Amino acid sequence: MSSPALAPTELEITAELCQKLLHYMVMMRELEDRIELKLYRQGKIVGGCYTGRGQEAIPVGSAILTGPDDYIAPSHRDMGAFLIRGITPREILAQYLGRIGGPTGGRDGNMHMGCARRHVLPIISSIGASIPVATGIALAMKYRGERSVVFNYWGDGATSRGDWHEGLNFAAVQKLPIVFFCNNNLYAYSTPIEKQMLVENVADRAPSYGIPAEIVDGNDVLAIYEASARGAAHARSGDGPYLIECKTFRMSGHSAHDPADYVPDYLRQEWSRKDPILRLQKHMVERDWATEADFKKVRGEILAEIDEAVEWALAQPYPDPATVTDNVYESS
Amino acid sequence: MSSPALAPTELEITAELCQKLLHYMVMMRELEDRIELKLYRQGKIVGGCYTGRGQEAIPVGSAILTGPDDYIAPSHRDMGAFLIRGITPREILAQYLGRIGGPTGGRDGNMHMGCARRHVLPIISSIGASIPVATGIALAMKYRGERSVVFNYWGDGATSRGDWHEGLNFAAVQKLPIVFFCNNNLYAYSTPIEKQMLVENVADRAPSYGIPAEIVDGNDVLAIYEASARGAAHARSGDGPYLIECKTFRMSGHSAHDPADYVPDYLRQEWSRKDPILRLQKHMVERDWATEADFKKVRGEILAEIDEAVEWALAQPYPDPATVTDNVYESS
Amino acid sequence: MAMMTYVEAIRQGLWEEMERDESVFIMGEDVGIYGGAFKVTKGLLERFGERRVIDTPLSESVIVGAGTGAAIHGLRPVVEMQFSDFMACGFDQITNFAAKCRYRWGGSVPLVVRAPAGGGIHGGPFHSQNPEMPYVHTPGLKVVQPATAYDAKGLIKASIRDNDPVIFLEHKYLYRSIKEDVPADDYTVPLSKAVVRREGTDISVITYGWMVHVALQAAERLEEEISVEVMDLRTLVPYDREAVLKTAKKTSKVILLHEDTLTGGMGGELAGLISEHAFEYLDGPLIRIAAPDTPVPFSPPLEEAFLPNVDKVVEKARWLHKY
Amino acid sequence: MAMMTYVEAIRQGLWEEMERDESVFIMGEDVGIYGGAFKVTKGLLERFGERRVIDTPLSESVIVGAGTGAAIHGLRPVVEMQFSDFMACGFDQITNFAAKCRYRWGGSVPLVVRAPAGGGIHGGPFHSQNPEMPYVHTPGLKVVQPATAYDAKGLIKASIRDNDPVIFLEHKYLYRSIKEDVPADDYTVPLSKAVVRREGTDISVITYGWMVHVALQAAERLEEEISVEVMDLRTLVPYDREAVLKTAKKTSKVILLHEDTLTGGMGGELAGLISEHAFEYLDGPLIRIAAPDTPVPFSPPLEEAFLPNVDKVVEKARWLHKY
Ligand SMILES: Cc1ncc(C[n+]2csc(CCOP(=O)(O)OP(=O)(O)O)c2C)c(N)n1
Ligand SMILES: Cc1ncc(C[n+]2csc(CCOP(=O)(O)OP(=O)(O)O)c2C)c(N)n1
Ligand SMILES: [Mg+2]
Ligand SMILES: [Mg+2]
């Protein structure tokens, strides 16, 4: 983990920071593109596959603020957070390919991974279930007197689950150090937000729990970075949870097999103009922090790293079938 | 069922209405006192027993407005609603005594009863579980084009359950004809409200769902009557759910075996001055609608009815053990 | 008659019941315009409209709970769980309320909970489970799993018409891997009736779901050496005790096969029945073939090792035959 | 040594573990000042304070879910379900997440979920259930139920020290109905080890929980006619297969007894094991004695008819002995 926890006063948007953010966002985009648009179509990916295309700013702008003692509990759209926590493209690809060498060693697939050592809660497929669990991690932090914080991520769809309600309420009542990130991408699978809730914003629900909340442009990585710093400072200071709603859009189907015909064209077009990577690049160019050539170079390096990682992952062995019953219990 | 559904415009607080309300409140009080303070202590009651002492205004002031096609889904503090829907003291006592002749014929006990024919959803012991179910009844009403409404009752404790959240949200999104009544009696068993939620009022959570809400004095039966009429009119008109929070207090232990030592004396004293029955009687006396002698007479008649009902219920047979496996399935 | 996949057969059954009975409606996540994650309800929204095909928020407990409420008030809801694994999120509603209504107060709950179950599609631990046992063990529920397209249509129709809550488990692997002639008529397949899929005299394999096909393939492979009878339970509870005892008494050697994990699985239940009520007839141990007691692993070699298959059945059958 | 009830023994076990290990804490509904609905945690708040004895809102899913999270981050939570029936509200968290952590990613979840189970107290359908089977059938979970005060203390301590999630079922009827000498020392009773409560040679009764006492009474009543061996499983999963097979092979006649309902119950699982692995040794049918497949009825004559009892065991034992 390279980034130690920042106090919000130290916050400054520097060229260096932007380069780092850009790196992870491009890495996430390219790695997911490689997985979904190439390996999946080539039939090499085992099972389904979800991406966070268009939502890269959210995991990257937030997780970059976490220190080694902090914990993240990501959603299936947050590959950038995995990368920042040190899970490598090699490991991620091995996971997608069902090989040894991925974080679950082939026991689980695609984004359903995590890493206890690097404080990434493995994704729980039951949508909403991560909220009580993340809350429990925050409880343990408080219990142990740590000054660390949990970043917990979920989508608009998760807010309809009972677990979401129970988790937010408990975190609030217990004043736990946790920041909730909602990626409100307007859809849960094919279900548009207006069929999910009558309020306009997920953040409008935070007052129910006495949790302070803010709404940010989910495609503006710097806005997310700043909001995350506020949220983390709040949580670390013992004031309890904080909620950040990131307005964004899923620039893909729900998963690789979903053409998302149910999304009206105008929405897709509107959001394609708001690409978070282009936006950060524009910011950097305007400040003379980088040129198109630099971006090309960054992308080239990343593609090379991915090429190498794909090769590595494809060379990894599958798990030994004889191990299928190992590790159900500590003693087995 | 004697009371047809009233349009809110017809609302008038008459002497006759007050007599009816008083009748049911006193009946509830005396019947529960008989059960808890007498039969339970005599060891005649099977299993545990919960009462709504001090909370009589809530079920009575609301359920009195329901017509035969409406449905109620009560909580374990709402015996008055059972009485209004036509479940008799005889039946209720038979239920508490585990006899044939009660609404569940001895299959279930105490307040865990109901009656499909009289549109009373049998209580679901899992706190919060009635909310999705009541919502489904309201869905069926809308689906079938009825103009009827569901009154669903629960306590402050229920609001912490995932089912509460899922149910309210779904009712709102689907614009279902349902009025939610919260009896906020400041405790869930021994757990005070401040350990349950950080907001001051349960009603403060209604905006999360886009549900209009109001807070009423839960010991003022007339205020509840008026609020219920507003709620029912809203729900019947197709505008979706409505929430009424009734501030009240549980003038008993959680159940008969609980001395409730955890309740500070000042709270109990404060609320003992707010008895909903005395309050209605005062209102009636002030308007010359009744005298102390009338109240004595009402109470006397009720006690006589209860005496008779106890005798009847004690004479009812227990269920035949040979029937234990009947009615698990339609064909069994 | 038309050649039809399992998924098409279920869809046709739903369609016919909705045409026949106005009180039948569909509710679940993404069941409307999207037609469900496995496209079972595709086209129903267009035909029956939003009143009768309801897209819900992501709320399993309210899906089954509101389904139960609607069933109590005169409708016949068919609710969908996107994956049977997530039925766990509505577990209290199903087991503590819906299942007990009739016993507690005579309440009829004509609810069907449809749920895609089972593995074989590299779905991993959360999208491959066989969830039947907790429901099999809940008095008041019925649990059904069709193994053929014909049964899929006939059983969904029978489940909808049944006045008790039915957990209707559809096998994901079978959705599109089998195709059969399915009559276009209005027929039902009765609940709680098992069927002998293949007659035999040496060994009985009692199973259900996908494993019916595995058993039939094993029987075919063994044809020259062993005469294997294959029984498809179809309904797991209340299950067809007479049929189970009949085949056990007939062949005297029984294999209990399921895709679900071993301990606490259906195989034990059947062993309990047979070893008590057909003890005298048995000429060999009751053999359980099931997945090992682990979550369902994701990676192909692990999932393959996990799932029962033809080889495993053949091997055990040979052993038992020699016994 | 002190004479102690089952409830006192559990409390002492919790107390000692909390004294011993700072990472052990209690969480649940009304566990603090009230000491829990059955007073199991009485006095712990006063001794250990609000940091280590946490009253939660009425939220079962968060109780088990946050318990799991805290366990992942280094604590040893002991969470209480007020009644085991309401564990159903946290079913997804327990079965889909907590149970699978080790298998999926090597995650240790040293969580104990305590829950009062069982009938005999006229609790009716929602306060009397025996919830073990769905958890027995979930690989990755352990399920424990003590039958004696000695075991109650030793097993709760062992469960807390175990690094896998344990469902710890306490029998409500036993809480205050039994009293024994329980050592004041720091001892544990190992998980996954059954125990023979009474040696015998004619018939084995394999059981657990309250029914251990019923079996012992039946054995006593039969003393003159039949020598009954009584085995207490203590841990239902992973259960002691060797011990079960040993007693089955020893007596050759086995009764499988539980308070839980029949179909899909533990009796079937044991029948599956025995009829496969001790087939040659059996001299009579495996007999299951269990509650019938109904919800738990409330009224005394119905509950009495529902629950297995000494008479039923005696009758079946006599029949089996004559066989
Ligand atoms: C409890 C549960 N129900 C259903 C599903 C199937 N499912 C997976 S993702 C998803 C939609 C999630 O929507 P949202 O929370 O908005 O996240 P997004 O995919 O839009 O980022 C659904 C229905 C699930 N995984 N868990
Ligand atoms: C899901 C569930 N958990 C726990 C219980 C045990 N229990 C019964 S009533 C109760 C407190 C309910 O409080 P509240 O909703 O405020 O209602 P009140 O009794 O105060 O009217 C509890 C914890 C239960 N019945 N259901
Ligand atoms: Mg979304
Ligand atoms: Mg309350």
PDB file of N, CA and C in Angstrom, chain A residues 19-56:
ATOM      1  N   GLN A  19      -1.791  12.194 -11.412  1.00  0.00           N
ATOM      2  CA  GLN A  19      -1.147  11.114 -12.161  1.00  0.00           C
ATOM      3  C   GLN A  19      -1.465   9.749 -11.556  1.00  0.00           C
ATOM      4  N   LYS A  20      -1.448   9.758 -10.255  1.00  0.00           N
ATOM      5  CA  LYS A  20      -1.758   8.493  -9.581  1.00  0.00           C
ATOM      6  C   LYS A  20      -3.213   8.074  -9.826  1.00  0.00           C
ATOM      7  N   LEU A  21      -4.094   9.037  -9.687  1.00  0.00           N
ATOM      8  CA  LEU A  21      -5.517   8.735  -9.921  1.00  0.00           C
ATOM      9  C   LEU A  21      -5.711   8.249 -11.353  1.00  0.00           C
ATOM     10  N   LEU A  22      -5.081   8.963 -12.272  1.00  0.00           N
ATOM     11  CA  LEU A  22      -5.226   8.601 -13.680  1.00  0.00           C
ATOM     12  C   LEU A  22      -4.717   7.173 -13.921  1.00  0.00           C
ATOM     13  N   HIS A  23      -3.591   6.895 -13.328  1.00  0.00           N
ATOM     14  CA  HIS A  23      -3.020   5.561 -13.489  1.00  0.00           C
ATOM     15  C   HIS A  23      -4.033   4.478 -13.105  1.00  0.00           C
ATOM     16  N   TYR A  24      -4.607   4.607 -11.940  1.00  0.00           N
ATOM     17  CA  TYR A  24      -5.528   3.558 -11.482  1.00  0.00           C
ATOM     18  C   TYR A  24      -6.809   3.524 -12.303  1.00  0.00           C
ATOM     19  N   MET A  25      -7.278   4.704 -12.709  1.00  0.00           N
ATOM     20  CA  MET A  25      -8.502   4.721 -13.514  1.00  0.00           C
ATOM     21  C   MET A  25      -8.272   4.070 -14.874  1.00  0.00           C
ATOM     22  N   VAL A  26      -7.153   4.394 -15.475  1.00  0.00           N
ATOM     23  CA  VAL A  26      -6.864   3.802 -16.791  1.00  0.00           C
ATOM     24  C   VAL A  26      -6.595   2.302 -16.633  1.00  0.00           C
ATOM     25  N   MET A  27      -5.891   1.961 -15.582  1.00  0.00           N
ATOM     26  CA  MET A  27      -5.643   0.539 -15.348  1.00  0.00           C
ATOM     27  C   MET A  27      -6.963  -0.219 -15.187  1.00  0.00           C
ATOM     28  N   MET A  28      -7.857   0.332 -14.424  1.00  0.00           N
ATOM     29  CA  MET A  28      -9.160  -0.318 -14.233  1.00  0.00           C
ATOM     30  C   MET A  28      -9.889  -0.434 -15.568  1.00  0.00           C
ATOM     31  N   ARG A  29      -9.935   0.658 -16.311  1.00  0.00           N
ATOM     32  CA  ARG A  29     -10.644   0.649 -17.597  1.00  0.00           C
ATOM     33  C   ARG A  29     -10.047  -0.395 -18.543  1.00  0.00           C
ATOM     34  N   GLU A  30      -8.747  -0.356 -18.665  1.00  0.00           N
ATOM     35  CA  GLU A  30      -8.106  -1.234 -19.645  1.00  0.00           C
ATOM     36  C   GLU A  30      -8.175  -2.699 -19.212  1.00  0.00           C
ATOM     37  N   LEU A  31      -8.013  -2.905 -17.935  1.00  0.00           N
ATOM     38  CA  LEU A  31      -8.060  -4.285 -17.451  1.00  0.00           C
ATOM     39  C   LEU A  31      -9.467  -4.854 -17.629  1.00  0.00           C
ATOM     40  N   GLU A  32     -10.459  -4.075 -17.317  1.00  0.00           N
ATOM     41  CA  GLU A  32     -11.830  -4.563 -17.483  1.00  0.00           C
ATOM     42  C   GLU A  32     -12.183  -4.713 -18.959  1.00  0.00           C
ATOM     43  N   ASP A  33     -11.691  -3.773 -19.777  1.00  0.00           N
ATOM     44  CA  ASP A  33     -11.936  -3.925 -21.219  1.00  0.00           C
ATOM     45  C   ASP A  33     -11.300  -5.219 -21.728  1.00  0.00           C
ATOM     46  N   ARG A  34     -10.099  -5.470 -21.259  1.00  0.00           N
ATOM     47  CA  ARG A  34      -9.424  -6.681 -21.694  1.00  0.00           C
ATOM     48  C   ARG A  34     -10.233  -7.918 -21.285  1.00  0.00           C
ATOM     49  N   ILE A  35     -10.707  -7.865 -20.064  1.00  0.00           N
ATOM     50  CA  ILE A  35     -11.470  -9.011 -19.561  1.00  0.00           C
ATOM     51  C   ILE A  35     -12.780  -9.173 -20.319  1.00  0.00           C
ATOM     52  N   GLU A  36     -13.543  -8.096 -20.407  1.00  0.00           N
ATOM     53  CA  GLU A  36     -14.894  -8.226 -20.952  1.00  0.00           C
ATOM     54  C   GLU A  36     -14.899  -8.261 -22.480  1.00  0.00           C
ATOM     55  N   LEU A  37     -14.151  -7.354 -23.087  1.00  0.00           N
ATOM     56  CA  LEU A  37     -14.273  -7.219 -24.538  1.00  0.00           C
ATOM     57  C   LEU A  37     -13.370  -8.192 -25.282  1.00  0.00           C
ATOM     58  N   LYS A  38     -12.394  -8.711 -24.569  1.00  0.00           N
ATOM     59  CA  LYS A  38     -11.497  -9.622 -25.274  1.00  0.00           C
ATOM     60  C   LYS A  38     -11.562 -11.042 -24.707  1.00  0.00           C
ATOM     61  N   LEU A  39     -11.084 -11.205 -23.493  1.00  0.00           N
ATOM     62  CA  LEU A  39     -10.994 -12.568 -22.953  1.00  0.00           C
ATOM     63  C   LEU A  39     -12.369 -13.228 -22.843  1.00  0.00           C
ATOM     64  N   TYR A  40     -13.369 -12.462 -22.426  1.00  0.00           N
ATOM     65  CA  TYR A  40     -14.709 -13.041 -22.317  1.00  0.00           C
ATOM     66  C   TYR A  40     -15.213 -13.490 -23.681  1.00  0.00           C
ATOM     67  N   ARG A  41     -15.026 -12.615 -24.658  1.00  0.00           N
ATOM     68  CA  ARG A  41     -15.514 -12.968 -26.012  1.00  0.00           C
ATOM     69  C   ARG A  41     -14.733 -14.126 -26.619  1.00  0.00           C
ATOM     70  N   GLN A  42     -13.499 -14.257 -26.183  1.00  0.00           N
ATOM     71  CA  GLN A  42     -12.702 -15.397 -26.645  1.00  0.00           C
ATOM     72  C   GLN A  42     -13.060 -16.682 -25.888  1.00  0.00           C
ATOM     73  N   GLY A  43     -13.989 -16.557 -24.959  1.00  0.00           N
ATOM     74  CA  GLY A  43     -14.397 -17.741 -24.198  1.00  0.00           C
ATOM     75  C   GLY A  43     -13.391 -18.170 -23.151  1.00  0.00           C
ATOM     76  N   LYS A  44     -12.484 -17.275 -22.801  1.00  0.00           N
ATOM     77  CA  LYS A  44     -11.460 -17.679 -21.829  1.00  0.00           C
ATOM     78  C   LYS A  44     -11.875 -17.414 -20.383  1.00  0.00           C
ATOM     79  N   ILE A  45     -12.797 -16.470 -20.230  1.00  0.00           N
ATOM     80  CA  ILE A  45     -13.255 -16.138 -18.876  1.00  0.00           C
ATOM     81  C   ILE A  45     -14.227 -17.219 -18.415  1.00  0.00           C
ATOM     82  N   VAL A  46     -14.060 -17.650 -17.188  1.00  0.00           N
ATOM     83  CA  VAL A  46     -14.980 -18.647 -16.638  1.00  0.00           C
ATOM     84  C   VAL A  46     -16.144 -17.907 -15.977  1.00  0.00           C
ATOM     85  N   GLY A  47     -17.373 -18.291 -16.299  1.00  0.00           N
ATOM     86  CA  GLY A  47     -18.535 -17.683 -15.655  1.00  0.00           C
ATOM     87  C   GLY A  47     -18.855 -16.304 -16.191  1.00  0.00           C
ATOM     88  N   GLY A  48     -19.586 -15.520 -15.402  1.00  0.00           N
ATOM     89  CA  GLY A  48     -20.033 -14.191 -15.835  1.00  0.00           C
ATOM     90  C   GLY A  48     -18.978 -13.131 -15.604  1.00  0.00           C
ATOM     91  N   CYS A  49     -19.260 -11.902 -16.058  1.00  0.00           N
ATOM     92  CA  CYS A  49     -18.310 -10.837 -15.739  1.00  0.00           C
ATOM     93  C   CYS A  49     -18.950  -9.464 -15.760  1.00  0.00           C
ATOM     94  N   TYR A  50     -18.696  -8.731 -14.678  1.00  0.00           N
ATOM     95  CA  TYR A  50     -19.225  -7.379 -14.446  1.00  0.00           C
ATOM     96  C   TYR A  50     -18.094  -6.375 -14.556  1.00  0.00           C
ATOM     97  N   THR A  51     -18.386  -5.204 -15.076  1.00  0.00           N
ATOM     98  CA  THR A  51     -17.340  -4.175 -15.079  1.00  0.00           C
ATOM     99  C   THR A  51     -17.886  -2.877 -14.492  1.00  0.00           C
ATOM    100  N   GLY A  52     -16.967  -1.986 -14.205  1.00  0.00           N
ATOM    101  CA  GLY A  52     -17.329  -0.675 -13.674  1.00  0.00           C
ATOM    102  C   GLY A  52     -17.049   0.415 -14.699  1.00  0.00           C
ATOM    103  N   ARG A  53     -17.201   0.074 -15.962  1.00  0.00           N
ATOM    104  CA  ARG A  53     -16.875   1.044 -17.018  1.00  0.00           C
ATOM    105  C   ARG A  53     -17.690   2.333 -16.841  1.00  0.00           C
ATOM    106  N   GLY A  54     -16.991   3.435 -16.805  1.00  0.00           N
ATOM    107  CA  GLY A  54     -17.653   4.723 -16.625  1.00  0.00           C
ATOM    108  C   GLY A  54     -17.761   5.129 -15.160  1.00  0.00           C
ATOM    109  N   GLN A  55     -17.482   4.201 -14.261  1.00  0.00           N
ATOM    110  CA  GLN A  55     -17.610   4.483 -12.829  1.00  0.00           C
ATOM    111  C   GLN A  55     -16.252   4.473 -12.130  1.00  0.00           C
ATOM    112  N   GLU A  56     -15.190   4.563 -12.917  1.00  0.00           N
ATOM    113  CA  GLU A  56     -13.851   4.374 -12.332  1.00  0.00           C
ATOM    114  C   GLU A  56     -13.493   5.422 -11.286  1.00  0.00           C
TER     115      GLU A  56
END
